[in-house]
Coordinates of C-alpha atoms in Angstrom, one line a residue:
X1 CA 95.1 -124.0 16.6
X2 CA 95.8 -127.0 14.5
X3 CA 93.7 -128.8 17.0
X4 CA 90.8 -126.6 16.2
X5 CA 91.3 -126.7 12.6
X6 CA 91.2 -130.9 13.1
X7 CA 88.1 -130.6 15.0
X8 CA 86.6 -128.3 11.5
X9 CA 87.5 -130.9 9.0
X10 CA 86.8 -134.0 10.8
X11 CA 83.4 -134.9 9.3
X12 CA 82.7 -136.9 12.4
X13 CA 82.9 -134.1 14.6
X14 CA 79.4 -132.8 16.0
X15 CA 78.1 -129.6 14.4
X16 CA 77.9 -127.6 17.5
X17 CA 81.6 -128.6 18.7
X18 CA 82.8 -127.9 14.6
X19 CA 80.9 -124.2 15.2
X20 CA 82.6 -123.4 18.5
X21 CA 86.2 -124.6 16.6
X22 CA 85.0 -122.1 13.7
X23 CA 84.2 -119.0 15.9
X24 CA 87.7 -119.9 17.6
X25 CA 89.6 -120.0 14.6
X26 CA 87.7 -116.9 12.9
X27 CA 88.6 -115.0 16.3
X28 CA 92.5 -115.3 15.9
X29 CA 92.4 -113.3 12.3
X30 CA 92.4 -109.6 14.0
X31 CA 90.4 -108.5 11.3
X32 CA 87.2 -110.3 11.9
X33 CA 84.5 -108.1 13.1
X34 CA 81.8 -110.3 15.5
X35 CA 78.6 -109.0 13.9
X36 CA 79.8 -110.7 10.6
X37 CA 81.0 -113.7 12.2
X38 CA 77.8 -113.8 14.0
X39 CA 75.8 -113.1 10.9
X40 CA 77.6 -115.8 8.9
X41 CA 77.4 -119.0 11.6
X42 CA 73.9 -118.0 12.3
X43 CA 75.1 -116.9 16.2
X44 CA 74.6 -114.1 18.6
X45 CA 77.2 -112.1 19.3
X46 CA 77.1 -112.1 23.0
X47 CA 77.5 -116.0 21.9
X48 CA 80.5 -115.2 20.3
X49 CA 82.1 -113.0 23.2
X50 CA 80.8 -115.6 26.0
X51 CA 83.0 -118.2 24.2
X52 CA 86.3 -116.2 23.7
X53 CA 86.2 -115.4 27.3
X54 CA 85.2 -118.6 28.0
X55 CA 88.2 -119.4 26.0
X56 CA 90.7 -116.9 27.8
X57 CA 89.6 -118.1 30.8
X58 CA 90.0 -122.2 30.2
X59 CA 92.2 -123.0 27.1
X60 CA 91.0 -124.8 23.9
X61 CA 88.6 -127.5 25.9
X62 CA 85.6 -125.3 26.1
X63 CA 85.0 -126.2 22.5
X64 CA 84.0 -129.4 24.0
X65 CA 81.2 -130.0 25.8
X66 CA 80.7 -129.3 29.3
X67 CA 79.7 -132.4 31.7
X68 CA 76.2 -131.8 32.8
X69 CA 74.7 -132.6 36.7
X70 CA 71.9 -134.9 36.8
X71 CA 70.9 -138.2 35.7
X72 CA 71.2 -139.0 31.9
X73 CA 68.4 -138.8 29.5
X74 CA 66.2 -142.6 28.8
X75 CA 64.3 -143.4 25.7
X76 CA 61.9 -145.6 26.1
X77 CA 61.4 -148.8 23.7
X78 CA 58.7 -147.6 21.0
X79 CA 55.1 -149.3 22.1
X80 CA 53.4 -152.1 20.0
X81 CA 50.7 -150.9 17.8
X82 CA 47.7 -153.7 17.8
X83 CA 49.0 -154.8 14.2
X84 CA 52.1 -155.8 16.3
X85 CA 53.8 -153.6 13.7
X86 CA 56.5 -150.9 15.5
X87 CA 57.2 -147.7 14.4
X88 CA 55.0 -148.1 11.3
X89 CA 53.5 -144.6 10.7

């Protein structure tokens, strides 16, 4: 749990790995009731339930995120204007 609670206070870690550390963490007080926890992060609760199983199933990793199939997202450079000016609104 300490790595968990590392992952919460670390203000470089992204928001949506920092939530699935704070559902963890909430889960392990057996007094939490999921409809609160849900209401509080903003979160279904079948959310909530996928990731504890999730959880019992592969360990504190799936806080992470997963590795996705395909090719990675491009952006493209931004295109000149005819002023020559980029990215001027």
């Amino acid at each position: 749990m300490a790595y968990l609670k590392t992952l919460v206070e670390d203000g470089r870690t992204e928001q949506r790995v920092a939530r699935r550390a704070r559902v963890l963490l909430a889960m392990t007080d057996p007094d939490t009731v999921v409809s609160e926890l849900a209401d509080r992060l903003e979160l279904e609760r079948t959310t909530i339930w996928n990731l504890c199983r999730r959880y019992e199933a592969y360990g504190v990793d799936v806080v992470l995120d997963a590795p996705r199939s395909g090719h990675p997202r491009e952006l493209s450079p931004p295109t000149k204007s005819r002023g020559g000016a980029v990215g001027v609104l």
